[in-house]
Coordinates of C-alpha atoms in Angstrom, one line a residue:
I4 CA 5.7 -18.0 7.3
W5 CA 2.0 -18.0 6.4
W6 CA 0.4 -21.5 5.9
L7 CA -3.0 -21.5 4.3
D8 CA -5.5 -24.2 4.1
P9 CA -7.1 -24.7 0.6
E10 CA -10.3 -22.9 1.7
L11 CA -8.3 -19.7 2.2
T12 CA -7.2 -19.6 -1.4
Y13 CA -9.3 -18.6 -4.4
G14 CA -9.3 -22.0 -6.0
N15 CA -10.1 -23.9 -2.8
A16 CA -8.1 -26.8 -4.2
K17 CA -4.6 -26.9 -2.7
P18 CA -2.8 -25.6 0.4
F19 CA -0.7 -22.5 0.0
V20 CA 2.3 -21.0 1.8
F21 CA 4.2 -17.7 1.5
T22 CA 6.7 -15.8 3.5
Q23 CA 6.8 -12.1 4.4
G24 CA 10.2 -10.9 5.6
H25 CA 9.7 -7.1 5.9
S26 CA 10.9 -5.8 8.2
V27 CA 12.3 -8.3 10.7
C28 CA 10.3 -11.5 10.2
N29 CA 12.8 -13.7 8.2
R30 CA 14.6 -14.6 11.4
S31 CA 11.7 -17.0 11.9
F32 CA 12.3 -18.4 8.4
F33 CA 16.0 -19.1 8.5
P34 CA 19.0 -18.1 10.6
C35 CA 20.3 -14.7 9.4
F36 CA 21.6 -11.3 10.3
D37 CA 18.1 -9.8 10.1
T38 CA 19.1 -6.2 9.4
P39 CA 19.1 -4.2 6.2
A40 CA 22.7 -3.3 6.9
V41 CA 23.9 -6.8 5.9
K42 CA 23.6 -8.1 2.4
C43 CA 24.6 -11.5 0.9
T44 CA 23.8 -13.9 -1.9
Y45 CA 21.8 -17.0 -1.1
S46 CA 20.9 -20.4 -2.4
A47 CA 18.0 -22.6 -1.4
T48 CA 16.8 -26.2 -2.0
V49 CA 13.0 -26.7 -1.6
K50 CA 11.2 -30.0 -1.8
A51 CA 7.4 -29.9 -2.5
P52 CA 4.6 -32.3 -3.3
A53 CA 3.7 -32.9 -6.9
G54 CA 1.3 -30.2 -8.3
I55 CA 2.7 -27.5 -6.0
Q56 CA 4.7 -24.8 -7.7
V57 CA 7.5 -23.2 -5.7
L58 CA 8.9 -19.7 -6.4
M59 CA 11.6 -17.6 -4.7
S60 CA 13.0 -14.2 -5.0
A61 CA 16.0 -15.5 -7.0
T62 CA 17.8 -14.8 -10.3
Q63 CA 18.2 -18.5 -11.1
S64 CA 16.0 -21.6 -10.6
T65 CA 15.9 -25.3 -11.6
Y66 CA 13.4 -28.1 -11.0
L67 CA 14.1 -31.8 -10.8
E68 CA 10.7 -33.2 -11.4
E69 CA 11.4 -36.8 -10.5
E70 CA 12.6 -35.7 -7.1
G71 CA 10.2 -32.9 -6.6
V72 CA 13.1 -30.6 -5.8
Y73 CA 13.5 -26.9 -6.7
Q74 CA 16.9 -25.2 -6.5
F75 CA 17.2 -21.4 -6.3
Y76 CA 20.1 -19.0 -6.4
M77 CA 20.2 -15.2 -5.9
E78 CA 23.5 -14.1 -7.5
Y79 CA 23.4 -10.5 -6.2
P80 CA 23.7 -9.5 -2.5
V81 CA 20.4 -8.7 -0.8
P82 CA 19.3 -8.0 2.8
A83 CA 17.6 -10.9 4.6
Y84 CA 14.1 -9.3 4.4
L85 CA 14.1 -9.7 0.6
V86 CA 14.5 -13.5 0.7
A87 CA 11.0 -14.7 -0.1
L88 CA 9.2 -18.0 -0.9
V89 CA 5.7 -18.8 -2.2
A90 CA 4.2 -22.2 -3.0
G91 CA 0.8 -23.3 -4.1
D92 CA -1.5 -24.0 -7.1
L93 CA 0.2 -21.4 -9.3
I94 CA 0.5 -21.3 -13.1
H95 CA 2.1 -18.6 -15.2
A96 CA 1.9 -16.6 -18.5
D97 CA 4.4 -14.4 -20.1
I98 CA 3.4 -10.7 -20.2
G99 CA 6.6 -9.3 -21.7
P100 CA 10.1 -10.2 -22.8
R101 CA 11.4 -10.4 -19.2
S102 CA 8.2 -10.6 -17.2
R103 CA 5.6 -13.2 -16.4
V104 CA 2.7 -13.3 -14.1
W105 CA 1.9 -16.2 -11.7
A106 CA -1.5 -16.7 -10.2
E107 CA -4.0 -19.4 -9.2
P108 CA -5.7 -20.8 -12.4
C109 CA -9.0 -19.0 -11.8
L110 CA -7.2 -15.6 -11.5
L111 CA -4.6 -15.9 -14.3
P112 CA -6.8 -14.6 -17.2
T113 CA -7.7 -11.4 -15.2
A114 CA -4.0 -10.9 -14.3
I115 CA -3.0 -11.3 -18.0
S116 CA -5.6 -8.9 -19.2
K117 CA -4.6 -6.2 -16.7
L118 CA -0.8 -6.4 -17.1
S119 CA 0.1 -7.8 -20.5
G120 CA 2.6 -5.4 -22.1
M121 CA 2.4 -3.0 -19.3
V122 CA 5.3 -4.1 -17.1
E123 CA 7.8 -3.8 -19.9
R124 CA 6.5 -0.3 -20.6
W125 CA 7.1 0.7 -16.9
L126 CA 10.5 -1.0 -16.8
T127 CA 11.6 0.7 -19.9
A128 CA 10.5 4.1 -18.5
A129 CA 12.4 3.4 -15.3
E130 CA 15.5 2.4 -17.1
S131 CA 15.4 5.6 -19.1
L132 CA 15.4 7.6 -15.9
Y133 CA 17.7 5.5 -13.5
G134 CA 19.8 3.2 -15.6
P135 CA 19.7 -0.5 -16.4
Y136 CA 17.4 -2.9 -14.6
I137 CA 19.9 -5.2 -12.9
W138 CA 17.8 -8.1 -11.6
G139 CA 17.2 -9.9 -14.9
R140 CA 13.5 -10.9 -14.7
Y141 CA 10.7 -8.9 -13.3
D142 CA 7.9 -11.5 -12.4
I143 CA 4.8 -10.9 -10.4
V144 CA 2.9 -13.4 -8.3
F145 CA -0.6 -12.7 -7.0
L146 CA -1.3 -14.0 -3.5
P147 CA -4.5 -14.9 -1.7
P148 CA -6.4 -12.3 0.3
S149 CA -4.6 -13.3 3.5
F150 CA -1.4 -11.5 2.2
P151 CA -1.1 -8.9 5.0
I152 CA -0.1 -5.9 2.9
V153 CA -0.8 -4.8 -0.6
A154 CA 2.6 -5.5 -2.3
M155 CA 6.2 -6.4 -1.5
E156 CA 9.2 -5.7 -3.7
N157 CA 10.9 -9.1 -3.5
P158 CA 13.6 -8.9 -6.2
C159 CA 12.8 -10.7 -9.4
L160 CA 9.4 -11.7 -8.0
T161 CA 7.0 -9.0 -6.7
F162 CA 4.3 -10.2 -4.4
I163 CA 0.9 -8.6 -4.8
I164 CA -2.4 -9.2 -3.1
S165 CA -5.0 -10.6 -5.6
S166 CA -7.7 -8.3 -4.2
I167 CA -6.2 -5.3 -5.9
L168 CA -6.8 -6.8 -9.4
E169 CA -10.2 -5.2 -9.6
S170 CA -8.9 -1.7 -8.9
D171 CA -7.0 -0.8 -12.1
E172 CA -5.5 2.5 -11.1
F173 CA -4.4 1.2 -7.7
L174 CA -2.9 -1.9 -9.4
I175 CA -0.9 0.4 -11.8
I176 CA 0.4 2.5 -8.9
D177 CA 1.3 -0.4 -6.7
V178 CA 3.2 -2.3 -9.4
I179 CA 5.1 0.8 -10.5
H180 CA 6.0 1.5 -6.9
E181 CA 7.5 -2.0 -6.6
V182 CA 9.3 -1.5 -10.0
A183 CA 10.8 1.6 -8.5
H184 CA 12.1 -0.4 -5.5
S185 CA 14.3 -2.4 -7.9
W186 CA 16.5 0.7 -7.8
F187 CA 15.6 2.3 -4.5
G188 CA 15.4 -0.2 -1.7
N189 CA 16.6 -3.4 -3.4
A190 CA 19.8 -2.2 -5.2
V191 CA 20.5 0.6 -2.7
T192 CA 19.0 -0.1 0.8
N193 CA 18.5 1.9 4.0
A194 CA 21.1 0.6 6.4
T195 CA 18.8 1.0 9.4
W196 CA 15.0 0.8 9.7
E197 CA 15.2 4.2 11.5
E198 CA 15.7 5.7 8.0
M199 CA 13.1 3.7 6.0
W200 CA 12.3 6.8 4.0
L201 CA 15.6 6.3 2.1
S202 CA 13.8 3.4 0.4
E203 CA 10.2 4.4 0.5
G204 CA 10.5 8.2 -0.1
L205 CA 12.9 7.6 -3.0
A206 CA 10.8 4.8 -4.4
T207 CA 7.7 7.0 -4.2
Y208 CA 9.5 9.8 -6.0
A209 CA 10.7 7.4 -8.7
Q210 CA 7.2 5.9 -9.0
R211 CA 5.8 9.4 -9.8
R212 CA 8.5 10.1 -12.3
I213 CA 7.6 6.9 -14.0
T214 CA 3.9 7.6 -14.0
T215 CA 4.5 11.1 -15.3
E216 CA 6.5 9.6 -18.2
T217 CA 3.9 7.0 -19.0
Y218 CA 0.5 8.6 -18.0
G219 CA 1.2 12.3 -17.8
A220 CA 1.6 14.9 -15.1
A221 CA -2.1 15.4 -14.4
F222 CA -2.6 11.7 -13.4
T223 CA 0.5 11.9 -11.2
C224 CA -0.6 15.1 -9.5
L225 CA -4.1 13.5 -8.8
E226 CA -2.6 10.4 -7.2
T227 CA -0.2 12.6 -5.2
A228 CA -3.1 14.9 -4.0
F229 CA -4.9 11.7 -2.9
R230 CA -1.9 10.5 -0.9
L231 CA -1.1 13.9 0.6
D232 CA -4.7 14.2 1.8
A233 CA -4.2 10.9 3.6
L234 CA -1.0 12.2 5.1
H235 CA -2.7 15.2 6.6
R236 CA -5.5 13.0 7.8
Q237 CA -3.0 10.8 9.6
M238 CA -1.3 13.9 11.0
K239 CA -4.6 15.0 12.6
L240 CA -5.0 11.5 14.2
L241 CA -1.5 11.3 15.5
G242 CA -0.8 14.9 16.4
E243 CA 1.9 17.1 14.9
D244 CA 4.4 16.4 17.8
N245 CA 4.2 12.6 17.4
P246 CA 7.8 11.3 17.0
V247 CA 6.8 8.8 14.3
S248 CA 6.3 11.8 12.0
K249 CA 10.1 12.3 11.9
L250 CA 12.0 10.9 8.9
Q251 CA 14.7 9.8 11.2
V252 CA 12.7 7.8 13.7
K253 CA 14.3 6.6 16.9
L254 CA 13.7 2.9 17.3
E255 CA 13.3 1.9 21.0
P256 CA 14.5 -1.6 22.0
G257 CA 11.9 -4.2 21.4
V258 CA 9.9 -2.1 18.9
N259 CA 9.1 -3.9 15.6
P260 CA 10.2 -1.6 12.8
S261 CA 7.1 -2.5 10.9
N262 CA 5.1 -0.5 13.4
L263 CA 6.8 2.6 12.0
M264 CA 5.5 2.0 8.5
N265 CA 3.2 5.0 8.0
L266 CA 2.5 7.7 5.5
F267 CA 5.4 9.9 6.8
T268 CA 7.8 7.3 5.6
Y269 CA 6.3 7.5 2.1
E270 CA 4.9 10.9 1.6
K271 CA 7.0 13.1 3.9
G272 CA 10.0 11.2 2.5
Y273 CA 8.7 11.9 -1.0
C274 CA 8.3 15.6 -0.3
F275 CA 11.9 15.9 0.9
V276 CA 13.1 14.1 -2.2
Y277 CA 10.9 16.3 -4.4
Y278 CA 12.3 19.4 -2.6
L279 CA 15.9 18.2 -3.5
S280 CA 14.8 17.8 -7.1
Q281 CA 13.5 21.3 -7.2
L282 CA 16.8 22.7 -5.9
C283 CA 18.3 21.4 -9.2
G284 CA 15.9 23.4 -11.3
D285 CA 15.1 20.6 -13.7
P286 CA 14.0 17.1 -12.6
R287 CA 16.1 15.6 -15.4
H288 CA 19.2 16.9 -13.7
F289 CA 18.0 15.2 -10.5
D290 CA 17.4 12.0 -12.5
S291 CA 21.1 12.2 -13.6
F292 CA 22.1 12.5 -9.9
L293 CA 20.0 9.5 -8.9
R294 CA 21.5 7.4 -11.7
A295 CA 25.0 8.2 -10.4
Y296 CA 23.8 7.5 -6.8
I297 CA 22.6 4.1 -7.8
E298 CA 25.8 3.3 -9.7
K299 CA 27.9 4.3 -6.7
Y300 CA 26.0 2.5 -4.0
K301 CA 24.3 -0.5 -5.7
F302 CA 24.3 -3.7 -3.7
T303 CA 25.2 -1.7 -0.5
S304 CA 23.3 -0.1 2.3
V305 CA 23.4 3.6 3.1
V306 CA 22.4 6.2 5.6
A307 CA 20.8 9.6 4.9
Q308 CA 24.2 11.4 5.1
D309 CA 25.4 9.2 2.2
L310 CA 22.6 10.4 0.0
L311 CA 22.9 14.1 1.0
D312 CA 26.7 14.2 0.7
S313 CA 26.4 12.7 -2.7
F314 CA 23.8 15.2 -3.7
L315 CA 25.9 18.2 -2.7
N316 CA 29.0 16.8 -4.3
F317 CA 27.1 16.1 -7.5
F318 CA 25.8 19.7 -7.5
P319 CA 28.8 21.8 -6.2
E320 CA 27.0 25.1 -7.1
L321 CA 24.2 24.1 -4.6
K322 CA 26.8 23.3 -2.0
E323 CA 28.4 26.7 -2.5
Q324 CA 24.9 28.2 -1.9
C325 CA 24.7 26.3 1.4
V326 CA 21.2 25.0 0.4
E327 CA 21.5 22.4 3.2
S328 CA 21.2 25.3 5.7
K329 CA 18.5 27.4 4.1
A330 CA 16.4 28.9 6.8
G331 CA 13.3 26.9 7.6
L332 CA 14.3 24.2 5.1
E333 CA 17.5 22.9 6.6
F334 CA 18.2 19.3 5.7
E335 CA 18.6 18.5 9.4
R336 CA 15.2 19.9 10.1
W337 CA 13.7 17.8 7.3
L338 CA 15.1 14.7 8.9
N339 CA 14.4 15.4 12.6
A340 CA 11.4 17.8 12.9
T341 CA 8.0 16.3 13.8
G342 CA 5.0 17.4 11.9
P343 CA 4.0 17.8 8.2
P344 CA 6.5 18.2 5.4
L345 CA 8.4 21.5 5.4
A346 CA 7.3 22.0 1.7
E347 CA 4.9 20.3 -0.6
P348 CA 4.9 19.9 -4.4
D349 CA 3.1 22.1 -6.8
L350 CA 0.2 20.0 -8.0
S351 CA -1.4 22.6 -10.3
Q352 CA -0.7 20.4 -13.4
G353 CA -3.4 18.1 -12.0
S354 CA -6.1 20.8 -11.7
S355 CA -8.1 19.4 -14.6
L356 CA -8.7 16.3 -12.6
T357 CA -8.7 17.7 -9.0
R358 CA -10.9 20.8 -9.6
P359 CA -14.1 18.8 -10.4
V360 CA -13.6 16.9 -7.1
E361 CA -13.3 20.1 -5.2
T362 CA -16.3 21.6 -6.9
L363 CA -18.5 18.6 -6.2
F364 CA -17.4 18.4 -2.6
K365 CA -18.3 22.0 -2.1
L366 CA -21.8 21.5 -3.6
W367 CA -22.5 18.8 -1.1
T368 CA -21.0 20.5 2.0
T369 CA -22.1 24.1 1.6
E370 CA -25.2 25.1 3.5
P371 CA -28.0 25.4 2.7
L372 CA -28.1 22.4 0.4
D373 CA -29.5 24.2 -2.7
S374 CA -27.3 22.6 -5.3
V375 CA -28.5 19.0 -5.3
A376 CA -29.6 19.2 -8.9
A377 CA -26.2 20.3 -10.0
A378 CA -24.4 17.8 -7.8
S379 CA -26.7 14.9 -8.9
S380 CA -25.9 15.6 -12.6
V381 CA -22.3 14.5 -12.1
D382 CA -21.7 11.0 -13.4
L383 CA -19.1 9.4 -11.2
T384 CA -18.8 6.5 -13.6
K385 CA -17.0 8.9 -16.0
W386 CA -14.4 9.8 -13.3
R387 CA -11.0 8.2 -12.7
T388 CA -10.8 6.0 -9.6
F389 CA -8.5 8.4 -7.8
Q390 CA -11.0 11.3 -8.4
T391 CA -13.8 9.3 -6.8
V392 CA -11.8 8.1 -3.8
L393 CA -10.5 11.6 -3.2
F394 CA -14.1 12.9 -3.2
L395 CA -15.3 10.1 -0.9
D396 CA -12.3 10.5 1.4
R397 CA -13.2 14.2 1.9
L398 CA -16.8 13.2 2.6
L399 CA -15.5 10.7 5.1
D400 CA -13.4 13.5 6.8
G401 CA -16.6 15.5 7.2
S402 CA -18.7 12.7 8.6
P403 CA -21.1 12.5 10.3
L404 CA -22.9 14.6 7.7
P405 CA -26.4 16.0 8.1
H406 CA -29.0 13.3 7.5
E407 CA -30.5 15.2 4.5
V408 CA -27.1 15.2 2.9
I409 CA -26.3 11.5 3.4
K410 CA -29.9 10.6 2.2
K411 CA -29.4 12.6 -1.0
L412 CA -25.9 11.3 -1.6
S413 CA -27.3 7.8 -1.4
E414 CA -30.1 8.6 -3.8
C415 CA -27.6 10.2 -6.3
Y416 CA -24.6 7.8 -6.2
S417 CA -25.3 4.6 -4.3
S418 CA -26.3 2.6 -7.3
Q419 CA -23.4 4.0 -9.4
L420 CA -20.9 3.1 -6.7
D421 CA -22.3 -0.5 -6.4
S422 CA -20.7 -1.4 -9.7
M423 CA -17.3 0.1 -9.0
N424 CA -14.2 -1.4 -7.6
A425 CA -13.5 -2.3 -4.0
E426 CA -11.3 0.8 -3.3
I427 CA -14.3 3.0 -4.1
R428 CA -17.0 0.8 -2.5
I429 CA -15.3 0.5 0.9
R430 CA -15.1 4.3 1.2
W431 CA -18.8 4.7 0.4
L432 CA -19.6 1.9 3.0
Q433 CA -17.5 3.7 5.6
I434 CA -19.6 6.8 4.9
V435 CA -22.7 4.7 5.4
V436 CA -21.4 3.4 8.7
R437 CA -20.1 6.7 10.1
N438 CA -23.4 8.3 9.4
D439 CA -25.6 5.4 10.7
Y440 CA -27.4 5.3 7.4
Y441 CA -29.5 2.2 8.0
P442 CA -31.0 1.9 4.5
D443 CA -27.6 1.0 3.0
L444 CA -26.4 -1.2 5.9
Y445 CA -27.2 -4.4 4.0
K446 CA -24.5 -3.4 1.5
V447 CA -22.0 -3.4 4.3
R448 CA -23.0 -6.9 5.3
R449 CA -22.8 -8.1 1.7
F450 CA -19.3 -6.5 1.2
L451 CA -17.9 -8.1 4.4
E452 CA -19.4 -11.5 3.5
N453 CA -17.3 -11.4 0.3
Q454 CA -14.0 -10.0 1.5
M455 CA -11.2 -11.9 3.1
S456 CA -8.4 -9.3 2.9
R457 CA -7.2 -7.1 5.8
M458 CA -7.4 -3.9 3.8
Y459 CA -11.1 -4.3 3.0
T460 CA -12.3 -5.6 6.4
I461 CA -10.4 -3.9 9.2
P462 CA -11.5 -0.3 8.3
L463 CA -15.1 -1.2 8.2
Y464 CA -15.0 -3.2 11.5
E465 CA -13.2 -0.3 13.1
D466 CA -15.9 2.1 12.0
L467 CA -18.7 -0.2 13.0
C468 CA -17.2 -0.6 16.5
T469 CA -16.5 3.1 17.0
G470 CA -20.2 4.0 16.5
T471 CA -23.5 2.3 17.5
L472 CA -23.3 -0.7 15.2
K473 CA -21.0 -3.1 17.2
S474 CA -23.7 -5.8 17.5
F475 CA -24.2 -5.6 13.8
A476 CA -20.4 -6.1 13.4
L477 CA -20.4 -9.0 15.8
E478 CA -23.1 -10.8 13.9
I479 CA -21.3 -10.4 10.6
F480 CA -18.1 -11.5 12.1
Y481 CA -19.7 -14.6 13.7
Q482 CA -21.1 -15.6 10.3
T483 CA -17.9 -15.0 8.3
Q484 CA -15.0 -15.7 10.7
N485 CA -14.3 -19.2 9.3
Q486 CA -13.4 -17.7 5.9
L487 CA -10.8 -15.4 7.4
H488 CA -7.1 -16.2 8.1
P489 CA -6.5 -16.7 11.9
N490 CA -4.3 -13.6 12.1
L491 CA -7.0 -11.4 10.6
R492 CA -9.6 -13.1 12.7
K493 CA -7.6 -12.3 15.8
T494 CA -7.2 -8.6 14.8
I495 CA -10.9 -8.3 14.3
Q496 CA -11.5 -10.0 17.7
Q497 CA -9.3 -7.4 19.3
I498 CA -11.3 -4.6 17.7
L499 CA -14.6 -6.1 18.7
S500 CA -13.4 -6.8 22.3
Q501 CA -12.7 -3.1 23.1
G502 CA -15.5 -1.8 25.3
L503 CA -17.6 -4.8 24.5
N504 CA -21.3 -3.9 25.1
P505 CA -23.4 -5.3 22.3
L506 CA -26.5 -3.4 21.2
P507 CA -29.5 -4.8 19.4
A508 CA -28.7 -5.6 15.8
I509 CA -30.2 -3.2 13.2
D510 CA -32.7 -4.8 10.8
T511 CA -31.1 -8.2 11.2
T512 CA -31.7 -11.5 13.1
A513 CA -31.0 -10.9 16.7
V514 CA -27.6 -11.9 18.1
T515 CA -27.9 -14.7 20.6
T516 CA -26.7 -14.0 24.1
D517 CA -23.8 -16.4 23.9
T518 CA -22.4 -14.9 20.7
P519 CA -19.8 -12.6 22.3
A520 CA -18.3 -15.5 24.3
M521 CA -18.2 -17.7 21.3
V522 CA -16.6 -15.1 19.1
L523 CA -14.3 -13.5 21.6
E524 CA -13.1 -16.4 23.7
D525 CA -9.5 -15.4 22.8
K526 CA -10.1 -11.7 23.2
V527 CA -7.2 -9.4 23.9
S528 CA -7.7 -6.3 25.9
E529 CA -4.9 -4.2 24.4
A530 CA -5.7 -2.1 21.4
T531 CA -3.9 -2.9 18.2
N532 CA -1.1 -0.5 17.4
G533 CA -1.8 -0.6 13.7
A534 CA -5.3 0.7 13.8
I535 CA -4.6 4.2 12.6
S536 CA -2.2 3.1 9.9
L537 CA -4.5 0.4 8.7
R538 CA -7.4 2.8 8.3
D539 CA -5.4 5.5 6.4
V540 CA -2.7 3.8 4.5
N541 CA -3.0 1.5 1.5
V542 CA 0.4 0.0 2.3
S543 CA 2.9 -1.1 -0.3
A544 CA 6.1 -2.1 1.4

């Protein structure tokens, strides 16, 4: 349960509270069987002060104004982690026949402009693929930047971090992913957290089918290329033999399942589902199977064998061909082998969008640097967000870059990037930090002074503390810590406390000698387990 003082909200007017149950946190909210294997209906009575709007992930709700009492009822069985509550200074607007958006008053106009009419379009596309939407309403509530992940698929009421509103393409993908969870994860749920890919891999596949139907194959392939790049980046960091890269992960006693949320769950799971769809020859045949799968198992929890047995029974000709035992691509190997996916999708339909990225990257990274004129003529403001972040991610992978290259990059693109969304800006600023490019350091400070969300602060602090700029990071943190949620503050303190040996600040007011003690009085010596995943995953539960 996250309690926020008014100053941690956008409006700074009223306190705010929300819950985050995934994966095993709702045991601290109410007594429950906190496992996805158990589902039940629920009802709740919530009393709140006047002026505080209360919402829950429920199909029915009433409000007795004179008593200040809200009553909620979820008529369909759900696992405990999907029970969710939010309360604060929230107002709403309808954005479709069965959807409304909730947000703080200062954010509502932006939310309406981004999503009006869009959610119904996505729901209709999903229904054409996977059958009726069974939850009644699909509402969205935008939460303050303290929300610890990007989005959460609470039935009837998707939670999304407000910070993502400025990044249109990421907003589209994140909402469509949560829409897909209405079928895969909410209606049919993984019975154990050791097989989280049954929700995330299938939801990612369904998300990409929906985006293909609504935005075309090229856009879907571009987004997939961006995510698979991130998967391989994470693979290099973790190592190919790391057991967390299995689809069927073994949960040791005392391990929080949320620690296993990584790109393998999403992207390796997606690649397996995509492989199954390719065995059918036509993705529409696989859509038919998934509709039957949902109809058979809705409101229950399943294991991988349920999915695979159903698949082979639905396609007896594939069963006769023993596709489950095809050499090198055995279903068992997909589930239990470490390392990258055994097969990846053909993304050639996205070449019109990915080829310019590859061309520009080669111009900047091929020695000698003779092609600056050609490279500088590229106008990144004309690119899609996913093209720009793919380009910047590849530059990040190659950092540190030669000083001449980073200097020319800044001259060509820095002013263009300044006006772009936070998903783009944070990547450019990480390049600045990893290359110790002092002329643009003031932009890092300005960015961190205006960000309160985990996803836009942790990666920069990690990079600052990995290199020679820890004292610079200490100074910024000391000046901004009061605007951060205590949980985020503690995480940054952990990052700053590792190998603490402050250096002189760069082009800034000197850090006083007592700053480290003041900032790090509660320092923790252990490294945070989530550092790698936080750096490389834009997590949507």
